[in-house]
Amino acid sequence: MRRAVAVLGLWLVAGFLLLPLAGRIGDVTSTDQALVLPHSAETTRELLREREAFPGTDTPVAVVVYARDGGITDADRSTVDADRAVFEAAGHVVGPVTASRDGQALMLAFPVADKEAVKQIKSAVADAPPGLRAAVTGEAGALADLDEIGEGVDTTLFLAAAGIVAVLLLLTYRSPVLWIIPLLSAVAASQFTSAIVYLMGRHLDVTVTADLTTMMTVLVFGAGTDYALLLIARYREELHRHPDRTTAMSVAVRRSFPAILASAATVTIGVLCLLAAQMNDMRSFGPIAATGIIVSLAVMTTLLPALLVLLGRWVFWPFVPRFGTAIAVRRNGWHRVADLVGRRPRALWTVTAAVLVLLGLGVFGLRLGQNTSQMYTSEVGSVVGQQLVERHYSGGATSPAVIVAVASTVDGVVAAAKGVDGVADATSTARSVDGRWVRIAATLTDPPDSGAAMATIDRLRAAVHAVPGADAVVGGQTATLVDVGRASERDNAVVMPLILAVVFVVLVLLLRAVVAPLLLAASVAVSYVAAMGLSGLIFTAIGHPHIVQGMPLYAWLFLVTLGVDYTIFLMTRAREEVVTRGNRDGMLAALTTTGGVITSAGLVLAGTFGVLVVLPFVAAIQMGVIVAVGVLLDTFVVRTLLVPALAIDVGPRLWWPSRHAVRPAAPPPARVTADLAG
């Protein structure tokens, strides 16, 4: 009891020191592209050079477009002139009105650094005359929309995650009190993680973005609650065997900690593989996610046990585990599943694997790459404005490619740019204060987020790089998409195999075998493909088949590292049981013993990631669906049917070169035999 009080006291001190920092994580959250893009990308080099040579020129540009079907009227022109005067009165340096060639649109463009100013611009153009459509787009408009739509997302996500965990825990424990303890522990883990990530962003130069903090919150709630479920299940068992709850908790922690630690280590080492990524935001997610897992492990193996011990057995009411009472052993659904697995294991794992492979075919319905119009679940002003620009002007008019080159080569660079197929025009827009550099805007003929525009960037770069002495670099929105796409392809090819290799090594060390980890790694890969395929069918059905470039890697990271957790829980228990029962009966005993708690953990994790569907971003919804589907497949198909059936079919060789591969099983005790029989 004294130990529990001491542990609680230490956490209270830590909370006093750290929790005030949790609310300041927004202070280190950044949208700076230079911090997100690969350091080696040409876009990054252009952006940094532009900032140094032309201070202020990288300020986002707001593009206000007005359009009327049938042609712009004199009244429309008066409206645009009046708006232009309002914008200038507000301190903006507004360029001339640009008319479209078809006479149906007018456009204004000017830099706007303040998102509040964009809101005022939107308010001004909202009073356009009937029939005249007006919208604010450009980089400033897009950023303002992103900020407005994302406002309050963190709070919504936090409450949704806490709510779904609360409901699932209440259903799991069927107690009006017990569910509160792990939920509060998960909330504490989330807040401690936010505080530490704030310090990492402030002092360790770790890039923190809104997307990363969103995934961090979901990960901490999901993984932390899983650890809590495993610990509490073991604690409940030990309360039947020990009169003193402190002793019961000590035994429960000692017996459940290896599996929890193995799970946490797998996820931690797996996410740290992201340090090998080129995308800087993805690389930063490695230490951020690792911090969340380590904090969750610490909270759920120290603070949670202390709270449970201090509160006593009554928190399990109305199903209070009493010392000396027998643990209810009766045939249930998991015994029937074990019967099914043990009856014809080869046929079962063959059919199960075939079904997963067939589900995986749905991956061909996915489309890699998501343009601006496919980002949101509802219509937004900047997307409407971009569509108006594409209809009446050159598609890239709102987001020209930016070239920074040696000033003395300006004529050659401009000529080279104009000669590129897909470039509508190229003009010099500024010269640096020291006269060394020149800034050139190259307007593309295609929309900035289209495949044609990205192909033009490659041709443009090749042309300006060939100008002698120019030292030209090409950036801008389209160039950013090109560099992000290529870095993501490289990261998928390098980091995904690395994560699988790390998981394999952890399994080898944990199980002290080679064959079992090979089969488990293969099952993880098959499960991932099936999850992506089934999700692809879902996305196609709801009209959102396009996924962002980083989605495959993030999905792989979560499904491999988190999905293998349940197999670790199963196989560590199986390794214990095999010693006395033999391979077949040991595997079936592990399946029936761990079935309930692992299923509860899977449902909680799937539900936690599933809350991402409440967000207004297509990518967030897709991530939630993919991980939820993958975890459910892993929980109810891979871990329940495929792995046990395959393990039984392979036989004792599964544990090679461990002694379990050759050691005869001792006759099981009578109590164990009775447990198996139900």
Coordinates of N, CA and C in Angstrom, one line a residue, residues 111-224:
P111 N -0.4 39.6 -51.8 CA 0.1 38.8 -50.6 C -0.7 39.1 -49.3
V112 N -1.0 38.1 -48.6 CA -1.7 38.3 -47.3 C -1.1 37.3 -46.3
A113 N -0.5 37.9 -45.3 CA 0.2 37.0 -44.3 C -0.7 36.6 -43.1
D114 N -1.7 37.4 -42.9 CA -2.6 37.2 -41.7 C -3.8 36.5 -42.1
K115 N -4.1 35.3 -41.4 CA -5.3 34.5 -41.7 C -6.6 35.3 -41.3
E116 N -6.5 36.2 -40.4 CA -7.6 37.0 -40.0 C -8.0 37.9 -41.1
A117 N -6.9 38.4 -41.8 CA -7.2 39.3 -43.0 C -7.9 38.6 -44.1
V118 N -7.6 37.3 -44.3 CA -8.3 36.5 -45.3 C -9.8 36.4 -44.9
K119 N -10.1 36.2 -43.7 CA -11.5 36.2 -43.3 C -12.2 37.5 -43.6
Q120 N -11.5 38.6 -43.5 CA -12.1 39.9 -43.8 C -12.3 40.0 -45.3
I121 N -11.4 39.5 -46.1 CA -11.5 39.5 -47.5 C -12.7 38.7 -47.9
K122 N -12.8 37.5 -47.3 CA -14.0 36.6 -47.6 C -15.3 37.3 -47.3
S123 N -15.3 38.0 -46.2 CA -16.5 38.8 -45.8 C -16.9 39.9 -46.8
A124 N -15.8 40.5 -47.3 CA -16.0 41.6 -48.3 C -16.6 41.1 -49.6
V125 N -16.1 40.0 -50.1 CA -16.6 39.5 -51.4 C -17.9 38.7 -51.3
A126 N -18.3 38.4 -50.0 CA -19.6 37.7 -49.9 C -20.8 38.5 -50.3
D127 N -20.6 39.8 -50.4 CA -21.7 40.7 -50.8 C -21.8 40.9 -52.3
A128 N -21.3 40.0 -53.1 CA -21.3 40.2 -54.5 C -22.7 40.2 -55.1
P129 N -22.9 41.0 -56.2 CA -24.3 41.1 -56.7 C -24.8 39.7 -57.2
P130 N -26.1 39.5 -57.3 CA -26.7 38.2 -57.7 C -26.1 37.8 -59.1
G131 N -25.7 36.6 -59.2 CA -25.2 36.0 -60.4 C -23.7 36.1 -60.6
L132 N -23.1 37.0 -59.7 CA -21.6 37.1 -59.8 C -21.0 36.2 -58.7
R133 N -20.4 35.2 -59.1 CA -19.7 34.3 -58.1 C -18.4 34.8 -57.7
A134 N -18.1 34.8 -56.4 CA -16.8 35.3 -56.0 C -16.2 34.4 -54.9
A135 N -14.9 34.1 -55.0 CA -14.3 33.2 -54.1 C -12.9 33.6 -53.8
V136 N -12.3 33.3 -52.7 CA -10.9 33.6 -52.3 C -10.1 32.3 -52.4
T137 N -9.1 32.2 -53.2 CA -8.3 31.0 -53.3 C -6.8 31.4 -53.3
G138 N -6.0 30.7 -53.9 CA -4.5 30.9 -53.8 C -4.0 30.3 -52.5
E139 N -2.7 30.4 -52.3 CA -2.2 29.7 -51.1 C -2.8 30.3 -49.8
A140 N -3.0 31.6 -49.8 CA -3.5 32.3 -48.5 C -4.9 31.8 -48.3
G141 N -5.7 31.7 -49.3 CA -7.1 31.2 -49.2 C -7.1 29.7 -48.7
A142 N -6.3 28.9 -49.3 CA -6.2 27.5 -48.9 C -5.8 27.3 -47.5
L143 N -4.8 28.1 -47.1 CA -4.3 28.0 -45.7 C -5.4 28.4 -44.7
A144 N -6.1 29.5 -45.1 CA -7.2 30.0 -44.2 C -8.3 29.0 -44.1
D145 N -8.7 28.4 -45.2 CA -9.7 27.3 -45.1 C -9.3 26.2 -44.3
L146 N -8.0 25.8 -44.4 CA -7.5 24.6 -43.7 C -7.5 25.0 -42.2
D147 N -7.2 26.2 -41.8 CA -7.2 26.6 -40.4 C -8.6 26.7 -39.9
E148 N -9.5 27.2 -40.7 CA -10.9 27.4 -40.3 C -11.6 26.0 -40.1
I149 N -11.4 25.2 -41.1 CA -12.0 23.8 -41.0 C -11.4 23.0 -39.8
G150 N -10.1 23.2 -39.6 CA -9.4 22.4 -38.6 C -9.6 23.0 -37.2
E151 N -10.3 24.2 -37.1 CA -10.4 24.8 -35.8 C -11.2 23.9 -34.8
G152 N -10.7 23.6 -33.7 CA -11.4 22.8 -32.7 C -11.3 21.3 -33.0
V153 N -10.5 20.9 -34.0 CA -10.4 19.5 -34.3 C -9.8 18.7 -33.2
D154 N -8.7 19.3 -32.6 CA -8.0 18.6 -31.5 C -9.0 18.3 -30.3
T155 N -9.8 19.3 -30.0 CA -10.8 19.1 -28.9 C -11.8 18.0 -29.3
T156 N -12.3 18.1 -30.5 CA -13.3 17.2 -31.0 C -12.7 15.7 -30.9
L157 N -11.5 15.6 -31.4 CA -10.9 14.3 -31.5 C -10.6 13.8 -30.1
F158 N -10.2 14.6 -29.2 CA -9.9 14.2 -27.8 C -11.2 13.7 -27.1
L159 N -12.2 14.5 -27.3 CA -13.5 14.1 -26.6 C -14.1 12.8 -27.3
A160 N -14.0 12.7 -28.6 CA -14.5 11.5 -29.3 C -13.7 10.3 -28.9
A161 N -12.4 10.4 -28.8 CA -11.6 9.3 -28.4 C -11.9 8.8 -27.0
A162 N -12.0 9.8 -26.1 CA -12.3 9.5 -24.7 C -13.7 8.9 -24.6
G163 N -14.6 9.4 -25.4 CA -16.0 8.9 -25.4 C -16.1 7.4 -25.8
I164 N -15.4 7.1 -27.0 CA -15.5 5.8 -27.5 C -14.8 4.8 -26.6
V165 N -13.7 5.2 -26.0 CA -13.0 4.4 -25.0 C -13.8 4.1 -23.8
A166 N -14.5 5.2 -23.3 CA -15.4 5.0 -22.1 C -16.5 4.0 -22.4
V167 N -17.2 4.1 -23.6 CA -18.3 3.2 -23.9 C -17.8 1.8 -24.0
L168 N -16.6 1.6 -24.7 CA -16.1 0.2 -24.9 C -15.7 -0.4 -23.5
L169 N -15.1 0.4 -22.7 CA -14.6 -0.1 -21.4 C -15.8 -0.4 -20.5
L170 N -16.9 0.4 -20.6 CA -18.1 0.1 -19.8 C -18.7 -1.2 -20.3
L171 N -18.7 -1.4 -21.6 CA -19.3 -2.7 -22.1 C -18.4 -3.9 -21.7
T172 N -17.1 -3.6 -21.7 CA -16.2 -4.7 -21.4 C -16.2 -5.1 -19.9
Y173 N -16.2 -4.2 -19.0 CA -16.2 -4.5 -17.6 C -17.6 -4.6 -17.0
R174 N -18.6 -4.1 -17.6 CA -19.9 -4.1 -17.1 C -20.0 -3.6 -15.6
S175 N -19.2 -2.6 -15.4 CA -19.1 -2.0 -14.1 C -19.3 -0.5 -14.2
P176 N -20.1 0.1 -13.4 CA -20.3 1.6 -13.5 C -19.1 2.4 -13.0
V177 N -18.1 1.7 -12.4 CA -16.9 2.5 -11.8 C -15.6 2.1 -12.5
L178 N -15.4 0.8 -12.7 CA -14.0 0.4 -13.1 C -13.5 1.1 -14.4
W179 N -14.4 1.3 -15.3 CA -14.0 1.9 -16.6 C -13.4 3.3 -16.5
I180 N -13.7 4.0 -15.4 CA -13.2 5.3 -15.2 C -11.7 5.3 -15.0
I181 N -11.2 4.3 -14.3 CA -9.8 4.3 -13.9 C -8.9 4.2 -15.1
P182 N -9.0 3.2 -16.0 CA -8.2 3.2 -17.2 C -8.4 4.4 -18.1
L183 N -9.6 4.9 -18.2 CA -9.9 6.1 -19.0 C -9.1 7.3 -18.5
L184 N -9.2 7.5 -17.2 CA -8.4 8.6 -16.6 C -6.9 8.4 -16.8
S185 N -6.5 7.2 -16.7 CA -5.1 6.9 -17.0 C -4.7 7.2 -18.4
A186 N -5.6 6.9 -19.3 CA -5.3 7.2 -20.8 C -5.3 8.7 -21.0
V187 N -6.2 9.4 -20.3 CA -6.2 10.9 -20.5 C -4.9 11.5 -19.9
A188 N -4.4 10.9 -18.8 CA -3.2 11.4 -18.2 C -2.0 11.1 -19.1
A189 N -2.0 9.9 -19.7 CA -0.9 9.6 -20.6 C -0.9 10.5 -21.8
S190 N -2.1 10.9 -22.3 CA -2.2 11.8 -23.4 C -1.6 13.2 -23.1
Q191 N -2.0 13.7 -21.9 CA -1.5 15.0 -21.5 C 0.0 15.0 -21.2
F192 N 0.5 14.0 -20.5 CA 1.9 14.0 -20.3 C 2.7 13.9 -21.6
T193 N 2.2 13.2 -22.6 CA 2.8 13.1 -23.9 C 2.8 14.4 -24.5
S194 N 1.7 15.1 -24.5 CA 1.6 16.5 -25.1 C 2.7 17.4 -24.5
A195 N 2.8 17.3 -23.2 CA 3.8 18.2 -22.5 C 5.2 17.9 -22.9
I196 N 5.5 16.6 -23.0 CA 6.9 16.2 -23.4 C 7.2 16.6 -24.9
V197 N 6.1 16.4 -25.7 CA 6.3 16.7 -27.1 C 6.5 18.2 -27.3
Y198 N 5.8 19.0 -26.5 CA 6.0 20.5 -26.5 C 7.5 20.8 -26.2
L199 N 8.1 20.1 -25.2 CA 9.5 20.4 -24.8 C 10.4 19.9 -26.0
M200 N 10.0 18.8 -26.6 CA 10.8 18.3 -27.8 C 10.8 19.3 -28.9
G201 N 9.6 19.9 -29.2 CA 9.5 20.9 -30.2 C 10.2 22.2 -29.9
R202 N 10.2 22.5 -28.6 CA 10.8 23.8 -28.2 C 12.4 23.7 -28.1
H203 N 12.9 22.6 -27.6 CA 14.3 22.5 -27.3 C 15.1 21.5 -28.2
L204 N 14.4 20.5 -28.8 CA 15.1 19.5 -29.6 C 14.9 19.7 -31.1
D205 N 14.3 20.7 -31.5 CA 14.1 21.0 -32.9 C 13.4 19.9 -33.6
V206 N 12.4 19.3 -32.9 CA 11.5 18.3 -33.5 C 10.4 19.0 -34.2
T207 N 10.1 18.6 -35.4 CA 9.0 19.3 -36.1 C 7.7 18.7 -35.6
V208 N 6.8 19.6 -35.2 CA 5.5 19.2 -34.7 C 4.4 19.8 -35.6
T209 N 3.5 19.0 -36.2 CA 2.4 19.5 -37.0 C 1.1 19.1 -36.4
A210 N 0.0 19.7 -36.9 CA -1.3 19.3 -36.4 C -1.6 17.9 -36.7
D211 N -1.2 17.4 -37.9 CA -1.5 16.0 -38.3 C -0.8 15.0 -37.3
L212 N 0.4 15.4 -36.9 CA 1.2 14.5 -36.0 C 0.6 14.5 -34.6
T213 N 0.1 15.6 -34.1 CA -0.5 15.6 -32.8 C -1.8 14.8 -32.8
T214 N -2.5 14.9 -33.9 CA -3.7 14.1 -34.1 C -3.5 12.6 -34.0
M215 N -2.5 12.2 -34.7 CA -2.2 10.7 -34.7 C -1.6 10.3 -33.3
M216 N -0.8 11.2 -32.7 CA -0.3 11.0 -31.4 C -1.4 10.7 -30.4
T217 N -2.4 11.6 -30.4 CA -3.5 11.4 -29.5 C -4.2 10.1 -29.6
V218 N -4.5 9.7 -30.9 CA -5.2 8.5 -31.1 C -4.3 7.3 -30.7
L219 N -3.0 7.4 -31.0 CA -2.1 6.3 -30.7 C -2.0 6.1 -29.2
V220 N -1.9 7.1 -28.4 CA -1.8 7.0 -27.0 C -3.0 6.5 -26.4
F221 N -4.2 6.9 -26.8 CA -5.5 6.4 -26.3 C -5.6 4.9 -26.6
G222 N -5.3 4.5 -27.8 CA -5.5 3.2 -28.2 C -4.5 2.2 -27.6
A223 N -3.2 2.5 -27.7 CA -2.2 1.6 -27.1 C -2.3 1.6 -25.6
G224 N -2.5 2.7 -25.0 CA -2.6 2.8 -23.5 C -3.7 2.0 -23.0

